Amino acid sequence: MELERLYVNGQWIETSKKAPTLDPSTGQAFGEVYVATEAEVDQALASATQAVQSWRWSSFRERRALLERVRAVLYDQRDALATLIAKEQGKPITEALAVEVIPSIDFLDYFIREGERVLKAQAVRAWQLLFRDKEGWIFYEPLGVVAVISPWNYPFSIPFLDIIAALFSGNTVVFKPSPVTPKVGLFIAHLFEMAEIPDGRLHVLVGGAQVGQSLVTDPRVRGVLFTGSVATGQRILELAAPALKTSLLELGGKDPAIVLEDADLDRAVPGIAWGALMNTGQTCASIERVYVHRARYLEFVERLTAFVDTLKVGDPREPETDLGPLTLDAQRNHVHRQVEAARAAGAQVVRGGTIPDRPGFFYPPTILLDVQQEWDLMQVETFGPVIPILPFDHEEEAIALANDSRYGLTASIWTRDRKRAWDLAQRLEAGTVTINDHVFSFGEPHAPWGGTKSSGLGRSHGKYHLLDLVELKYVSLDFQKRKTQFWWFPYDETYRSMLDLAFPAFFSRSIRARWLALLGFLRYFGRLRKSVSLWNLAKNLRRLLLG
Ligand code: NAD
């Protein structure tokens, strides 16, 4: 399959514009893709709007069946997919299988097995006793057409999780992959096509900011699932604000790891190296700041540098490659500028820090010491294989340094002390805190994913993802023959006297006062009976009498 054309309304279409796609291992173009214009945006939205009229009423069985077919195709196509990810984005094939494909199958299974339980209409018993005559239900209704706008660092799993959550909750999707990784985006359409998705449910439009902007501002789009940088997230929120569209924002990070004096360095060293260097550091939740207790600082630095020396940087298609290239030349320049600025300001670069003389956008694992908390290196997202290390003397200081950031995506603590970890985890400003591991919970459907502060708005994954993609509707049913309710007109003297009794009867903490008020109601028996089921009140006598 060529993966050049856009996928709109079940068709692979060409447009008037084309753009090249690059292989970051060589820096050379390896193919082309068509780019969407306003005409294709309109065509996709028209089709998605029409399709949602039927898809929103589809049964859970039908939605499960679609995901089951996608699962079978993805399972079969996993090697082809991982190879394409390595080619276009640059992460090693092994890593693509582990961190892009496995979570995707797990999330499919989660929605297949648990999704209906989260989204099916739920009966709720009224809290207020006077409302207990009625039946109450919560319905979870799809938003409608949802735009999925994604970055290039996890070109498959990030949009894929958004798309399956959106489709399972009855929405239709227009997906815009990053223009840096369009072929992986189109591969998602290919998977769904092979899984025989009915036309109109999913569209894939290749394009940049302009296409994204057209989607966010179009009145037919009711929800935006955005993953990307803070600056673009803020812009998306502004664009979505006039129509008050549901907007889920998964943004950047500058995640800290704290190594306490009792840490098991046999685990902390390889764990932190993985958390910082996996995907060549291009993970929103990469470890980008390491704070180590001074008592273990030298030992940690020595062991980490020795460990990093064993890592293999190279062709992502080789099975033993640990780190591939960075995905973009511009990204490499940004990383290198930060390292150079730190070096110029006095940092010691003990590993890496130079652009290698080879084709492609490679950058070596880089370790910096003698860094300052206020430098860009410690405050601005690096998104590269760079590990700055700073010693601390007290736990309080470590927490203050970790929280001294505009971001709050994830954080990790490395210690042997469970109680201390439990206490400190609560004091870190982050959406996720992991003890003795990092970032793995992206692959866990039961773990909410998302950031505090500038790292985002809302939580995705598992049931939280589904709940972000629906409107809650409360439906109350009342088929009693009564002609009035206690709280309806007229507001006369009797009503006022009944209200004066209702306060102590329902809300007094004194049992005596409650009972006296309930007895007082006997005077209004006739009126009460007209508006409330006395049988229902009798059924709740215990709560009435005892509060
Ligand atoms: P980006 O913000 O440049 O682009 C993200 C997407 O938004 C792309 O598809 C882009 O074409 C589109 N876009 C750009 N301008 C737009 C506009 N004005 N209107 C609509 N769409 C627009 O981000 P990127 O460089 O592709 O990705 C890297 C960033 O993503 C990093 O900051 C990283 O931390 C973040 N990220 C966050 C998470 C998370 O889960 N929190 C996951 C992965 C990446």
XYZ file of C-alpha atoms and ligand atoms in Angstrom:
591
model
C 0.000 0.000 0.000
C 1.486 3.315 -1.129
C 0.030 5.529 1.683
C 0.128 8.736 -0.303
C -3.505 9.676 -0.601
C -5.911 11.045 1.994
C -8.691 8.884 3.369
C -12.049 10.637 3.089
C -15.463 9.002 3.184
C -14.038 5.558 2.546
C -12.048 6.698 -0.522
C -8.325 7.288 -1.056
C -8.200 10.712 -2.669
C -5.628 12.934 -4.346
C -5.451 16.707 -3.907
C -3.809 19.602 -5.699
C -0.836 19.698 -3.263
C 1.938 17.242 -2.414
C 4.707 17.215 0.205
C 7.748 14.946 0.738
C 8.245 12.740 3.794
C 11.702 12.362 5.311
C 13.597 9.412 6.716
C 15.338 10.852 9.814
C 18.051 8.179 9.677
C 19.287 9.512 6.345
C 17.785 12.989 6.233
C 16.523 12.108 2.740
C 12.997 12.121 1.350
C 11.558 8.630 1.005
C 8.135 9.360 -0.394
C 5.405 11.892 -0.898
C 1.918 12.502 0.419
C -1.009 14.557 -0.739
C -1.879 17.504 1.488
C -5.450 18.499 2.286
C -6.910 21.785 1.126
C -10.102 23.433 2.380
C -12.064 21.342 -0.137
C -11.030 18.035 1.506
C -11.585 19.445 5.011
C -15.124 20.319 3.979
C -15.686 16.961 2.304
C -14.485 15.035 5.373
C -16.565 17.103 7.775
C -19.688 16.801 5.645
C -19.288 13.034 5.540
C -18.459 12.737 9.269
C -21.484 14.882 10.141
C -23.760 12.679 8.103
C -22.243 9.441 9.396
C -22.584 10.426 13.032
C -26.371 10.488 12.644
C -26.357 6.714 12.361
C -23.149 5.816 14.219
C -24.312 7.566 17.408
C -27.208 5.067 17.586
C -25.059 2.008 16.860
C -25.158 -0.713 19.494
C -22.225 -1.484 21.747
C -22.143 -4.849 20.044
C -21.546 -3.195 16.679
C -18.835 -0.928 18.107
C -17.147 -3.859 19.834
C -17.244 -5.833 16.591
C -15.465 -2.986 14.775
C -12.733 -2.813 17.426
C -12.380 -6.588 17.359
C -11.782 -6.482 13.575
C -9.278 -3.629 13.976
C -7.532 -5.664 16.667
C -7.156 -8.643 14.334
C -5.726 -6.461 11.556
C -3.364 -4.614 13.895
C -2.143 -7.891 15.353
C -1.311 -9.151 11.847
C 0.178 -5.883 10.645
C 2.320 -5.129 13.697
C 5.665 -5.686 11.996
C 4.767 -3.637 8.933
C 3.572 -0.858 11.220
C 6.678 -0.912 13.445
C 8.889 -0.831 10.333
C 7.028 2.213 9.001
C 7.268 4.004 12.368
C 11.033 3.356 12.442
C 11.373 4.674 8.893
C 9.303 7.825 9.267
C 9.691 8.766 12.936
C 12.992 7.080 13.795
C 12.337 5.072 16.948
C 13.834 1.558 16.959
C 11.507 -1.144 15.609
C 11.680 -3.021 18.912
C 10.598 0.095 20.779
C 7.816 0.769 18.273
C 6.441 -2.712 18.947
C 6.768 -2.305 22.709
C 5.512 1.236 23.246
C 3.255 1.929 20.260
C 1.692 -1.405 19.313
C 1.304 -3.240 22.632
C -0.555 -0.391 24.412
C -2.792 -0.008 21.366
C -3.894 -3.658 21.505
C -4.342 -3.429 25.274
C -6.572 -0.363 24.938
C -8.631 -2.081 22.233
C -9.136 -4.988 24.632
C -10.040 -2.596 27.445
C -12.744 -0.878 25.370
C -14.008 -4.210 24.044
C -14.327 -5.652 27.568
C -15.059 -2.606 29.760
C -16.310 0.143 27.454
C -19.990 -0.716 27.623
C -19.909 -0.737 31.416
C -18.615 2.854 31.379
C -21.011 4.201 28.753
C -24.278 2.348 29.174
C -27.212 4.282 30.657
C -26.931 4.231 34.415
C -29.852 4.296 36.863
C -29.430 6.702 39.764
C -31.486 6.727 42.929
C -32.494 10.208 44.057
C -30.745 11.531 47.125
C -33.635 13.843 48.050
C -36.439 11.694 49.440
C -39.168 13.743 47.777
C -37.675 12.898 44.363
C -37.590 9.172 45.016
C -40.975 8.760 43.326
C -39.141 9.364 40.071
C -36.776 7.226 38.079
C -33.434 8.858 37.259
C -31.005 7.863 34.508
C -27.705 9.174 33.241
C -27.196 8.798 29.494
C -23.739 9.137 27.936
C -24.225 10.690 24.520
C -21.536 11.189 21.873
C -20.332 14.720 21.204
C -20.717 14.279 17.426
C -17.819 14.924 15.072
C -14.468 14.936 16.858
C -11.151 16.278 15.523
C -8.029 14.367 16.542
C -4.867 16.447 16.100
C -1.604 14.693 16.909
C 2.147 15.190 17.227
C 4.949 13.223 15.564
C 6.690 11.627 18.546
C 4.205 8.729 18.989
C 2.648 8.947 15.541
C 0.625 5.765 15.994
C -0.373 5.142 19.603
C -1.383 8.702 20.534
C -3.919 9.236 17.725
C -4.936 5.585 17.720
C -6.018 5.690 21.383
C -7.937 8.922 20.723
C -9.604 7.441 17.648
C -10.734 4.172 19.228
C -12.048 6.015 22.312
C -13.942 8.468 20.087
C -15.423 5.784 17.846
C -16.366 3.523 20.743
C -18.256 6.376 22.393
C -20.304 6.891 19.210
C -18.477 9.845 17.654
C -17.110 10.108 14.141
C -13.530 11.261 13.680
C -11.543 13.526 11.415
C -7.894 12.872 12.184
C -5.020 15.134 11.271
C -1.645 13.503 11.849
C 1.470 15.613 12.251
C 2.797 16.693 8.836
C 6.105 15.165 9.987
C 4.664 11.620 10.189
C 1.790 11.527 7.693
C 2.346 7.981 6.437
C 1.921 6.470 9.892
C -1.288 8.524 10.127
C -2.500 7.132 6.810
C -1.573 3.647 7.986
C -4.260 4.042 10.671
C -6.808 4.606 7.895
C -5.414 1.549 6.122
C -5.947 -0.578 9.267
C -9.521 0.622 9.691
C -10.245 0.107 6.012
C -8.972 -3.464 6.221
C -11.215 -3.853 9.274
C -14.145 -2.730 7.084
C -15.092 0.359 9.012
C -18.343 1.703 7.546
C -17.746 4.788 5.360
C -17.732 8.197 6.970
C -16.745 7.172 10.524
C -13.025 7.963 10.147
C -11.227 10.381 7.836
C -7.507 11.113 7.684
C -6.383 14.511 6.387
C -2.693 15.247 6.019
C -1.756 18.874 6.630
C -0.227 21.409 8.970
C -1.475 24.170 11.236
C -3.910 25.519 8.637
C -5.782 22.228 8.305
C -5.810 21.835 12.108
C -7.147 25.325 12.531
C -9.902 24.768 9.971
C -10.999 21.674 11.889
C -11.006 23.354 15.292
C -12.997 26.363 14.102
C -15.535 24.540 11.937
C -18.962 24.521 13.643
C -19.493 20.874 12.634
C -16.680 19.787 14.975
C -17.939 19.393 18.557
C -14.837 18.045 20.279
C -11.085 18.443 19.901
C -8.575 15.865 21.102
C -5.252 17.625 20.864
C -1.777 16.379 21.746
C 1.194 18.623 21.123
C 3.102 21.613 22.423
C 1.857 24.066 25.046
C 1.862 26.983 22.588
C -0.333 25.137 20.069
C -2.572 23.840 22.886
C -3.192 27.388 24.072
C -4.022 28.449 20.520
C -6.436 25.520 20.120
C -8.205 26.476 23.339
C -8.613 30.050 22.087
C -9.973 28.830 18.759
C -12.368 26.391 20.448
C -13.580 28.904 23.039
C -16.146 30.882 21.011
C -18.199 27.729 20.399
C -17.316 26.237 23.828
C -16.110 23.009 22.254
C -14.977 20.164 24.471
C -11.184 20.343 24.288
C -8.847 17.749 25.711
C -5.262 18.992 25.742
C -2.255 16.697 26.278
C 0.771 18.980 26.218
C 4.453 19.107 26.991
C 6.500 18.315 30.066
C 9.834 18.813 31.803
C 9.607 15.828 34.039
C 11.766 15.406 37.131
C 13.215 12.260 38.677
C 14.234 12.417 42.333
C 16.856 9.952 43.549
C 16.739 9.712 47.359
C 19.738 8.647 49.434
C 18.291 5.159 49.972
C 17.640 4.485 46.264
C 18.601 1.140 44.769
C 20.999 2.374 42.096
C 21.077 -1.026 40.400
C 17.506 -0.184 39.404
C 17.536 3.633 39.371
C 20.415 3.941 36.891
C 18.949 1.838 34.040
C 15.433 3.053 34.899
C 16.330 6.725 34.672
C 18.397 6.139 31.540
C 15.338 4.524 29.922
C 12.920 7.220 31.155
C 15.192 9.949 29.776
C 16.468 8.400 26.546
C 13.640 6.205 25.295
C 12.422 7.469 21.893
C 15.680 9.488 21.883
C 14.183 11.669 24.612
C 11.243 12.738 22.445
C 8.542 11.750 24.887
C 6.238 14.288 26.514
C 6.951 12.534 29.825
C 10.706 12.015 29.313
C 12.852 12.567 32.372
C 14.444 15.940 31.634
C 15.728 16.832 35.120
C 17.416 14.499 37.604
C 17.814 15.542 41.246
C 20.105 13.246 43.218
C 20.771 13.292 46.964
C 24.309 14.569 47.489
C 25.287 11.422 49.383
C 24.764 9.346 46.214
C 25.514 11.984 43.590
C 29.021 10.949 42.513
C 28.171 7.273 42.526
C 25.015 7.933 40.499
C 26.856 10.060 37.910
C 29.604 7.490 37.541
C 27.199 4.594 37.112
C 24.849 6.471 34.772
C 27.690 7.526 32.460
C 28.986 3.957 32.413
C 25.503 2.665 31.597
C 24.931 5.236 28.860
C 28.223 4.200 27.278
C 26.746 0.749 26.671
C 23.772 2.084 24.667
C 23.770 1.653 20.921
C 22.801 4.641 18.787
C 22.087 3.715 15.199
C 19.763 2.505 12.493
C 16.285 2.070 14.028
C 15.708 -0.970 11.828
C 18.515 -2.896 13.544
C 17.142 -5.084 16.336
C 19.882 -4.079 18.776
C 19.596 -0.325 18.378
C 18.649 1.445 21.608
C 18.378 4.993 20.274
C 17.486 6.077 16.761
C 17.884 9.589 15.343
C 15.829 12.576 16.390
C 12.827 12.920 14.123
C 13.553 16.402 12.780
C 16.618 18.445 12.021
C 14.924 21.450 13.641
C 14.442 19.381 16.794
C 18.122 18.478 16.838
C 19.065 22.146 16.467
C 16.806 23.056 19.394
C 18.369 20.338 21.580
C 21.896 21.304 20.630
C 21.257 25.018 21.234
C 20.100 24.235 24.792
C 23.177 22.090 25.437
C 25.508 24.735 24.004
C 23.900 27.515 26.070
C 24.357 25.412 29.224
C 27.961 24.634 28.312
C 28.655 28.327 27.712
C 27.147 29.162 31.104
C 29.483 26.706 32.871
C 27.880 23.251 32.664
C 30.163 20.249 32.422
C 29.159 18.019 29.498
C 30.391 14.591 30.600
C 28.851 12.616 27.735
C 27.628 13.538 24.260
C 26.848 17.142 23.393
C 28.160 17.116 19.821
C 26.411 16.660 16.495
C 27.909 13.525 14.934
C 29.418 13.592 11.483
C 27.030 11.195 9.777
C 23.866 11.476 7.689
C 20.545 11.710 9.470
C 19.440 13.642 12.529
C 21.389 11.681 15.158
C 22.316 13.139 18.545
C 24.205 11.217 21.233
C 22.963 10.624 24.781
C 24.179 13.681 26.640
C 24.829 14.116 30.372
C 25.356 17.514 31.960
C 26.596 18.375 35.466
C 27.044 21.686 37.304
C 23.752 22.961 35.932
C 21.546 25.690 37.382
C 17.848 25.336 38.050
C 16.954 28.641 36.361
C 18.598 27.803 33.008
C 16.495 26.970 29.963
C 17.966 23.475 30.169
C 16.034 22.970 33.422
C 12.947 25.040 32.567
C 12.178 24.688 28.842
C 11.196 21.355 27.253
C 14.272 19.827 25.564
C 12.683 16.844 23.787
C 15.997 15.139 23.179
C 18.456 12.642 24.734
C 19.755 15.023 27.376
C 20.124 14.331 31.113
C 21.035 17.256 33.370
C 21.824 16.204 36.957
C 21.655 18.424 40.038
C 22.482 17.359 43.613
C 20.260 18.224 46.608
C 20.770 18.042 50.354
C 17.269 17.677 51.785
C 14.030 16.103 50.683
C 12.265 19.500 51.008
C 14.719 20.995 48.561
C 14.175 18.151 46.078
C 10.393 18.644 46.131
C 10.758 22.413 45.717
C 13.125 21.955 42.751
C 10.862 19.361 41.118
C 7.809 21.610 41.497
C 9.664 24.687 40.253
C 8.343 24.318 36.700
C 5.506 25.577 34.528
C 4.897 21.925 33.607
C 3.387 19.083 35.623
C 3.011 15.981 33.476
C 4.757 13.126 35.306
C 7.450 12.736 37.955
C 9.294 9.827 39.515
C 10.882 9.099 42.873
C 13.563 6.451 43.344
C 13.712 5.081 46.883
C 13.420 1.907 48.961
C 11.150 3.561 51.529
C 7.451 2.991 50.838
C 6.128 5.424 53.447
C 8.384 8.227 52.300
C 7.449 7.602 48.661
C 3.741 7.681 49.521
C 4.101 11.049 51.322
C 6.321 12.670 48.710
C 4.144 11.483 45.814
C 1.332 13.619 47.201
C 3.511 16.701 47.279
C 4.664 16.552 43.660
C 2.716 18.708 41.217
C 2.143 16.209 38.414
C -0.629 14.219 36.757
C 1.285 10.971 37.335
C 3.881 10.030 39.928
C 5.716 6.735 39.583
C 7.932 5.222 42.227
C 10.988 3.343 40.945
C 9.823 3.542 37.327
C 8.897 6.228 34.820
C 6.342 6.873 32.019
C 5.267 3.206 31.723
C 1.713 4.069 32.842
C 1.027 5.579 29.403
C 0.366 1.952 28.459
C -2.036 1.208 31.333
C -5.753 1.689 30.564
C -6.685 2.002 34.236
C -4.252 4.882 34.808
C -5.570 8.356 33.917
C -3.139 10.224 31.660
C -2.728 14.002 31.602
C -0.931 16.906 33.150
C -1.373 19.670 35.684
C -0.299 23.309 35.215
C 0.767 23.985 31.602
C 0.993 20.275 30.759
C -2.634 20.033 29.797
C -6.321 20.030 30.467
C -8.377 16.935 31.174
C -7.392 13.295 31.454
C -7.340 10.629 28.789
C -6.981 6.831 28.744
C -9.383 4.108 29.719
C -12.694 5.223 31.144
C -11.539 8.860 31.458
C -10.996 8.977 27.718
C -14.526 7.736 27.067
C -16.040 10.155 29.565
C -14.292 13.090 27.886
C -15.965 12.182 24.614
C -19.586 12.214 25.735
C -22.146 14.639 27.041
C -23.872 13.523 30.211
C -27.623 13.727 29.997
C -29.874 13.241 32.993
C -33.280 11.822 32.208
C -35.993 11.705 34.848
C -39.139 9.605 34.410
C -42.305 10.186 36.407
C -45.464 8.267 35.594
C -47.290 8.807 38.852
C -50.892 9.864 38.611
C -50.329 12.811 41.001
C -51.442 16.158 39.655
C -48.972 18.295 41.581
C -45.607 18.199 43.322
C -44.678 19.528 46.714
C -42.570 22.315 45.215
C -45.009 23.561 42.560
C -47.367 26.571 42.825
C -49.273 27.901 44.698
C -46.848 29.546 47.123
C -49.502 30.090 49.789
C -49.566 30.139 53.592
C -49.894 26.358 53.772
C -46.887 25.848 51.535
C -44.841 28.201 53.698
C -45.906 26.335 56.884
C -45.007 23.012 55.266
C -41.603 24.374 54.290
C -41.029 25.504 57.873
C -41.662 21.922 58.933
C -39.643 20.455 56.053
C -36.402 22.058 57.257
C -36.306 20.318 60.650
C -37.949 17.174 59.229
C -35.258 16.668 56.599
C -32.242 18.497 57.876
C -32.203 18.800 61.652
C -29.404 16.883 63.374
C -31.715 16.514 66.398
C -33.805 13.371 66.149
C -36.388 14.878 68.485
C -36.801 17.939 66.245
C -37.182 15.691 63.195
C -39.876 13.595 64.829
C -41.792 16.627 66.061
C -41.698 18.143 62.568
C -42.846 14.888 61.003
C -45.756 14.772 63.437
C -46.534 18.386 62.502
C -46.983 17.255 58.907
C -50.042 15.275 59.959
C -51.984 18.579 59.826
C -51.213 18.839 56.146
C -51.833 15.205 55.352
C -54.363 15.975 52.598
C -52.095 18.345 50.698
C -49.049 16.221 51.221
C -50.767 13.133 49.856
C -51.644 14.999 46.662
C -48.014 15.752 45.847
C -45.867 13.005 47.396
C -46.110 9.256 47.551
C -46.545 8.519 51.234
C -45.712 4.903 50.483
C -42.358 6.060 49.202
C -41.737 8.131 52.319
C -42.732 5.144 54.447
C -40.144 3.028 52.590
C -37.532 5.580 53.622
C -38.734 5.836 57.193
C -35.395 4.924 58.654
C -33.629 7.808 56.937
C -36.539 10.138 57.756
C -36.546 9.264 61.423
C -32.822 8.956 61.997
C -31.375 11.392 59.458
P 2.898 20.851 17.794
O 2.120 21.575 18.844
O 3.834 21.629 16.969
O 1.913 20.126 16.772
C 0.949 19.199 17.195
C -0.132 19.105 16.126
O -0.841 20.338 16.075
C 0.397 18.850 14.721
O -0.474 17.961 14.072
C 0.348 20.243 14.104
O 0.255 20.210 12.692
C -0.916 20.802 14.728
N -1.012 22.276 14.773
C -0.003 23.174 14.832
N -0.509 24.429 14.902
C -1.858 24.315 14.907
C -2.936 25.257 14.971
N -2.717 26.570 15.055
N -4.203 24.791 14.960
C -4.436 23.451 14.891
N -3.464 22.520 14.822
C -2.182 22.945 14.825
O 3.640 19.650 18.548
P 4.692 18.612 17.943
O 5.994 19.331 17.735
O 4.102 17.865 16.817
O 4.823 17.574 19.169
C 5.704 17.738 20.221
C 4.982 18.270 21.459
O 3.905 17.405 21.815
C 5.888 18.300 22.678
O 5.696 19.511 23.359
C 5.398 17.131 23.520
O 5.666 17.257 24.877
C 3.937 17.136 23.214
N 3.321 15.823 23.520
C 2.493 15.682 24.604
C 1.956 14.430 24.929
C 1.049 14.205 26.120
O 0.435 13.144 26.204
N 0.945 15.125 27.052
C 2.284 13.333 24.131
C 3.134 13.518 23.034
C 3.654 14.769 22.736
